[in-house]
Amino acid sequence: MSVNSHLNSVRFTDEFNTQYEKTLPLISNFYSDLGANKDLYQAFKRVSQTELNVQQQHIVNDSLRSFELSGVALDGAKSERFKEIKEQLSVLSNQFSKNVLQSTNSWKKTVSANDLKGYGADEFSKVKKGDHYEISLQVPVYIDLMTYADSSDLREEVYKAYISRASDIGITSKEFNNRPIMDEILKLRSEMSELVGFSNYAEYSTQSKMVESPDAVIEFLNSLIELSTPQAKAELIDLESFAGHPLMPWDLMYYSEKLKQKTFSFKSSDLKPFFPESSVFDGLFETIQNLYNVKLTEIHEKTYHEDVRVINLEDNNGVIGRIYLDVYARENKRGGAWMSDYQGLYKESLPVAFVVCNLNSPSEGKPALFDFDEIVTIFHEFGHALHHLLTKVPFPCAAGISGVPWDGVELPSQYMENFCYEREVVNLISGHWETGEKLPEELFQKVIESKNFQSGLQMLRQCEFALWDISTHISKDDTYEILSEVREKT
Ligand SMILES: [Zn+2]
């Protein structure tokens, strides 16, 4: 199923999705029955009273909690209802992702070179389609447009198309509206949590997290908001006075880039030629080898898409894991970047991870050239993959990322990001695509200096997402109203 779910995310077709959707209830019901099996639960209880090592203890305790959260204590109609809700949720969450993907693909616009004033050669080459230019809502295209297009009207149009994807407003097709799906998911999650004795889904969810309670989450977010707001306000005032007029949402990235250029006297795009794909990955692999004494070797094997690279991880005794690396943005691929678990370490079976990003691809006579943010993303996702692959735990439910609380799972990935800002590492990952030159010291210093540019605004943006998420899983109020309240605050 992890393979099917991966393919459905990165190589979406209606045909495949239709079959995939048919399997979701089967899988959901299988796990529901397993989680509701009272005999098995009692067996785990008996095992928990025997002598166990620390790994076994952890796994048994995790399993007992998982039985309880799966409604093992429920009987009759309540147990049936719990199972039914789980099944509906698995189908609804797939529909949600499908709508976002199809809505993203449903909008395109043909423009002239004149409409794209402000673009450099690199941005132009990404949207060239024969003798015209085509704008889409794919992330690399969207980011370029919001950052570089001088035309405020065009930015407004594309911004509105992008943020209103899969909704009942905006210009992308209304048939992909996720509003009713969101409402239904929230309602079902709340009912499910109440069935097993919690007052809301946030409380249910934090049972299996490191954080103690939803209150602790809210307190943490509120303190971040309080501490970041003065800085964010100052950044916004700076930006508005630089632009010379009040800013609309579609102006922010555009003027931010210009202000960054003025403040640090360099353009983000100055960095790109120094970071062609091959240098970045060779350098990353060498960094990993230096840190963990393991080797990454590309092997050539046919996969589900020609863009996918197959990479074996080896230690002194041979292969210990594998990564399927799928980096470029393309149509029929879900947006964002993530690592997912193909399989975990268990006996003879080695851990395998999918690393997926939506980054710049090669264009007309040029290799893929990465933005600095994209390089940070790659390091981040490889941090997840290493977490999964370098495991020594001999039990599948606690090996790699399995069984790791979801609010702790970002530690290895965040840790890997830091290496992007080390001169030694930048020497390994940079090499001008034409001359081979390493990133000059002057530009490297600018990367370091500008690292925290507008970090107050960025922090508030993340707090908005997180606070909305936790709040809407506590309250039964309309989720858009809750979002408005959160936005007021952030
Ligand atoms: Zn992550």
mmCIF file of N, CA and C in Angstrom, residues 327-392:
data_model
loop_
_atom_site.group_PDB
_atom_site.id
_atom_site.type_symbol
_atom_site.label_atom_id
_atom_site.label_comp_id
_atom_site.label_asym_id
_atom_site.label_seq_id
_atom_site.Cartn_x
_atom_site.Cartn_y
_atom_site.Cartn_z
ATOM 1 N N VAL A 327 12.859 14.326 -7.811
ATOM 2 C CA VAL A 327 13.022 15.722 -7.384
ATOM 3 C C VAL A 327 12.258 16.786 -8.162
ATOM 4 N N TYR A 328 12.002 16.593 -9.453
ATOM 5 C CA TYR A 328 11.457 17.707 -10.231
ATOM 6 C C TYR A 328 9.950 17.860 -10.067
ATOM 7 N N ALA A 329 9.498 19.129 -10.163
ATOM 8 C CA ALA A 329 8.058 19.384 -10.219
ATOM 9 C C ALA A 329 7.551 18.893 -11.569
ATOM 10 N N ARG A 330 6.361 18.317 -11.594
ATOM 11 C CA ARG A 330 5.740 17.984 -12.872
ATOM 12 C C ARG A 330 4.239 17.859 -12.645
ATOM 13 N N GLU A 331 3.530 17.860 -13.756
ATOM 14 C CA GLU A 331 2.085 17.705 -13.659
ATOM 15 C C GLU A 331 1.761 16.315 -13.118
ATOM 16 N N ASN A 332 0.597 16.185 -12.511
ATOM 17 C CA ASN A 332 0.178 14.900 -11.946
ATOM 18 C C ASN A 332 1.057 14.417 -10.813
ATOM 19 N N LYS A 333 1.682 15.400 -10.143
ATOM 20 C CA LYS A 333 2.473 15.075 -8.958
ATOM 21 C C LYS A 333 2.020 16.027 -7.852
ATOM 22 N N ARG A 334 1.752 15.485 -6.689
ATOM 23 C CA ARG A 334 1.312 16.309 -5.570
ATOM 24 C C ARG A 334 2.415 17.314 -5.209
ATOM 25 N N GLY A 335 2.021 18.533 -4.809
ATOM 26 C CA GLY A 335 2.992 19.584 -4.488
ATOM 27 C C GLY A 335 3.698 19.319 -3.166
ATOM 28 N N GLY A 336 4.750 20.105 -2.908
ATOM 29 C CA GLY A 336 5.463 20.009 -1.635
ATOM 30 C C GLY A 336 6.656 19.074 -1.708
ATOM 31 N N ALA A 337 7.245 18.804 -0.572
ATOM 32 C CA ALA A 337 8.397 17.907 -0.492
ATOM 33 C C ALA A 337 8.182 17.000 0.703
ATOM 34 N N TRP A 338 8.498 15.732 0.538
ATOM 35 C CA TRP A 338 8.318 14.810 1.651
ATOM 36 C C TRP A 338 9.179 13.568 1.455
ATOM 37 N N MET A 339 9.377 12.856 2.581
ATOM 38 C CA MET A 339 9.998 11.544 2.501
ATOM 39 C C MET A 339 8.943 10.568 2.967
ATOM 40 N N SER A 340 8.775 9.466 2.263
ATOM 41 C CA SER A 340 7.847 8.466 2.783
ATOM 42 C C SER A 340 8.508 7.103 2.816
ATOM 43 N N ASP A 341 7.894 6.262 3.632
ATOM 44 C CA ASP A 341 8.465 4.991 3.999
ATOM 45 C C ASP A 341 7.930 3.933 3.029
ATOM 46 N N TYR A 342 8.825 3.364 2.221
ATOM 47 C CA TYR A 342 8.444 2.265 1.337
ATOM 48 C C TYR A 342 8.407 0.998 2.192
ATOM 49 N N GLN A 343 9.538 0.716 2.856
ATOM 50 C CA GLN A 343 9.540 -0.366 3.837
ATOM 51 C C GLN A 343 10.600 -0.091 4.887
ATOM 52 N N GLY A 344 10.392 -0.679 6.065
ATOM 53 C CA GLY A 344 11.344 -0.488 7.154
ATOM 54 C C GLY A 344 12.269 -1.681 7.276
ATOM 55 N N LEU A 345 13.312 -1.521 8.093
ATOM 56 C CA LEU A 345 14.245 -2.617 8.322
ATOM 57 C C LEU A 345 13.527 -3.765 9.037
ATOM 58 N N TYR A 346 13.614 -4.964 8.499
ATOM 59 C CA TYR A 346 13.115 -6.137 9.209
ATOM 60 C C TYR A 346 13.811 -7.380 8.671
ATOM 61 N N LYS A 347 14.633 -7.981 9.521
ATOM 62 C CA LYS A 347 15.397 -9.169 9.149
ATOM 63 C C LYS A 347 16.161 -8.942 7.829
ATOM 64 N N GLU A 348 15.840 -9.749 6.785
ATOM 65 C CA GLU A 348 16.583 -9.627 5.525
ATOM 66 C C GLU A 348 16.118 -8.441 4.688
ATOM 67 N N SER A 349 14.982 -7.881 5.064
ATOM 68 C CA SER A 349 14.420 -6.827 4.227
ATOM 69 C C SER A 349 14.976 -5.463 4.658
ATOM 70 N N LEU A 350 15.597 -4.751 3.712
ATOM 71 C CA LEU A 350 16.316 -3.512 4.037
ATOM 72 C C LEU A 350 15.382 -2.310 3.963
ATOM 73 N N PRO A 351 15.685 -1.257 4.729
ATOM 74 C CA PRO A 351 14.827 -0.066 4.682
ATOM 75 C C PRO A 351 14.935 0.656 3.337
ATOM 76 N N VAL A 352 13.799 1.101 2.840
ATOM 77 C CA VAL A 352 13.748 1.829 1.576
ATOM 78 C C VAL A 352 12.874 3.066 1.770
ATOM 79 N N ALA A 353 13.338 4.203 1.226
ATOM 80 C CA ALA A 353 12.585 5.455 1.378
ATOM 81 C C ALA A 353 12.349 6.112 0.022
ATOM 82 N N PHE A 354 11.215 6.770 -0.092
ATOM 83 C CA PHE A 354 10.973 7.649 -1.241
ATOM 84 C C PHE A 354 11.293 9.081 -0.811
ATOM 85 N N VAL A 355 12.116 9.785 -1.579
ATOM 86 C CA VAL A 355 12.323 11.212 -1.326
ATOM 87 C C VAL A 355 11.726 11.965 -2.504
ATOM 88 N N VAL A 356 10.736 12.802 -2.202
ATOM 89 C CA VAL A 356 9.998 13.503 -3.251
ATOM 90 C C VAL A 356 10.105 15.014 -3.033
ATOM 91 N N CYS A 357 10.442 15.759 -4.091
ATOM 92 C CA CYS A 357 10.436 17.217 -4.026
ATOM 93 C C CYS A 357 9.742 17.749 -5.281
ATOM 94 N N ASN A 358 9.531 19.046 -5.321
ATOM 95 C CA ASN A 358 8.978 19.680 -6.524
ATOM 96 C C ASN A 358 9.890 20.836 -6.917
ATOM 97 N N LEU A 359 11.065 20.487 -7.417
ATOM 98 C CA LEU A 359 12.100 21.495 -7.647
ATOM 99 C C LEU A 359 12.251 21.804 -9.135
ATOM 100 N N ASN A 360 13.064 22.839 -9.395
ATOM 101 C CA ASN A 360 13.402 23.209 -10.766
ATOM 102 C C ASN A 360 13.951 22.024 -11.528
ATOM 103 N N SER A 361 13.571 21.917 -12.787
ATOM 104 C CA SER A 361 14.089 20.831 -13.616
ATOM 105 C C SER A 361 15.032 21.406 -14.683
ATOM 106 N N PRO A 362 15.745 20.547 -15.420
ATOM 107 C CA PRO A 362 16.630 21.066 -16.461
ATOM 108 C C PRO A 362 15.812 21.805 -17.517
ATOM 109 N N SER A 363 16.396 22.822 -18.137
ATOM 110 C CA SER A 363 15.681 23.516 -19.210
ATOM 111 C C SER A 363 16.667 23.815 -20.332
ATOM 112 N N GLU A 364 16.155 23.810 -21.515
ATOM 113 C CA GLU A 364 16.917 24.104 -22.745
ATOM 114 C C GLU A 364 18.436 24.247 -22.597
ATOM 115 N N GLY A 365 19.149 23.157 -22.690
ATOM 116 C CA GLY A 365 20.610 23.216 -22.698
ATOM 117 C C GLY A 365 21.240 23.501 -21.347
ATOM 118 N N LYS A 366 20.433 23.516 -20.301
ATOM 119 C CA LYS A 366 20.972 23.802 -18.973
ATOM 120 C C LYS A 366 20.575 22.687 -18.027
ATOM 121 N N PRO A 367 21.480 22.326 -17.098
ATOM 122 C CA PRO A 367 21.065 21.352 -16.080
ATOM 123 C C PRO A 367 20.082 22.020 -15.123
ATOM 124 N N ALA A 368 19.434 21.242 -14.265
ATOM 125 C CA ALA A 368 18.587 21.845 -13.235
ATOM 126 C C ALA A 368 19.484 22.674 -12.320
ATOM 127 N N LEU A 369 19.109 23.942 -12.122
ATOM 128 C CA LEU A 369 19.870 24.821 -11.232
ATOM 129 C C LEU A 369 18.982 25.114 -10.031
ATOM 130 N N PHE A 370 19.513 24.903 -8.822
ATOM 131 C CA PHE A 370 18.658 24.997 -7.640
ATOM 132 C C PHE A 370 18.802 26.326 -6.910
ATOM 133 N N ASP A 371 17.660 26.832 -6.432
ATOM 134 C CA ASP A 371 17.657 27.963 -5.499
ATOM 135 C C ASP A 371 18.219 27.483 -4.168
ATOM 136 N N PHE A 372 18.682 28.431 -3.375
ATOM 137 C CA PHE A 372 19.234 28.024 -2.081
ATOM 138 C C PHE A 372 18.179 27.345 -1.208
ATOM 139 N N ASP A 373 16.952 27.889 -1.258
ATOM 140 C CA ASP A 373 15.848 27.274 -0.488
ATOM 141 C C ASP A 373 15.616 25.829 -0.907
ATOM 142 N N GLU A 374 15.784 25.582 -2.190
ATOM 143 C CA GLU A 374 15.577 24.217 -2.691
ATOM 144 C C GLU A 374 16.657 23.270 -2.147
ATOM 145 N N ILE A 375 17.873 23.793 -2.011
ATOM 146 C CA ILE A 375 18.959 22.967 -1.475
ATOM 147 C C ILE A 375 18.671 22.622 -0.014
ATOM 148 N N VAL A 376 18.160 23.623 0.717
ATOM 149 C CA VAL A 376 17.793 23.372 2.120
ATOM 150 C C VAL A 376 16.720 22.274 2.188
ATOM 151 N N THR A 377 15.770 22.333 1.250
ATOM 152 C CA THR A 377 14.721 21.309 1.196
ATOM 153 C C THR A 377 15.313 19.917 0.960
ATOM 154 N N ILE A 378 16.267 19.829 0.035
ATOM 155 C CA ILE A 378 16.892 18.535 -0.257
ATOM 156 C C ILE A 378 17.594 17.978 0.988
ATOM 157 N N PHE A 379 18.366 18.831 1.658
ATOM 158 C CA PHE A 379 19.050 18.385 2.883
ATOM 159 C C PHE A 379 18.024 17.927 3.923
ATOM 160 N N HIS A 380 16.947 18.671 4.015
ATOM 161 C CA HIS A 380 15.889 18.340 4.977
ATOM 162 C C HIS A 380 15.337 16.926 4.706
ATOM 163 N N GLU A 381 14.959 16.686 3.469
ATOM 164 C CA GLU A 381 14.341 15.392 3.143
ATOM 165 C C GLU A 381 15.343 14.247 3.275
ATOM 166 N N PHE A 382 16.607 14.504 2.971
ATOM 167 C CA PHE A 382 17.618 13.463 3.175
ATOM 168 C C PHE A 382 17.824 13.197 4.664
ATOM 169 N N GLY A 383 17.598 14.211 5.509
ATOM 170 C CA GLY A 383 17.645 13.992 6.963
ATOM 171 C C GLY A 383 16.601 12.969 7.373
ATOM 172 N N HIS A 384 15.378 13.097 6.814
ATOM 173 C CA HIS A 384 14.334 12.110 7.090
ATOM 174 C C HIS A 384 14.753 10.728 6.583
ATOM 175 N N ALA A 385 15.283 10.701 5.362
ATOM 176 C CA ALA A 385 15.645 9.416 4.753
ATOM 177 C C ALA A 385 16.739 8.722 5.570
ATOM 178 N N LEU A 386 17.723 9.494 6.031
ATOM 179 C CA LEU A 386 18.798 8.893 6.833
ATOM 180 C C LEU A 386 18.254 8.366 8.155
ATOM 181 N N HIS A 387 17.333 9.117 8.743
ATOM 182 C CA HIS A 387 16.675 8.677 9.973
ATOM 183 C C HIS A 387 16.053 7.285 9.735
ATOM 184 N N HIS A 388 15.427 7.148 8.588
ATOM 185 C CA HIS A 388 14.748 5.885 8.285
ATOM 186 C C HIS A 388 15.737 4.762 7.953
ATOM 187 N N LEU A 389 16.805 5.110 7.216
ATOM 188 C CA LEU A 389 17.710 4.091 6.681
ATOM 189 C C LEU A 389 18.816 3.662 7.635
ATOM 190 N N LEU A 390 19.246 4.565 8.507
ATOM 191 C CA LEU A 390 20.398 4.245 9.364
ATOM 192 C C LEU A 390 19.980 3.544 10.653
ATOM 193 N N THR A 391 18.734 3.139 10.741
ATOM 194 C CA THR A 391 18.242 2.506 11.971
ATOM 195 C C THR A 391 18.976 1.205 12.275
ATOM 196 N N LYS A 392 19.093 0.911 13.576
ATOM 197 C CA LYS A 392 19.666 -0.379 13.997
ATOM 198 C C LYS A 392 18.612 -1.185 14.753
#
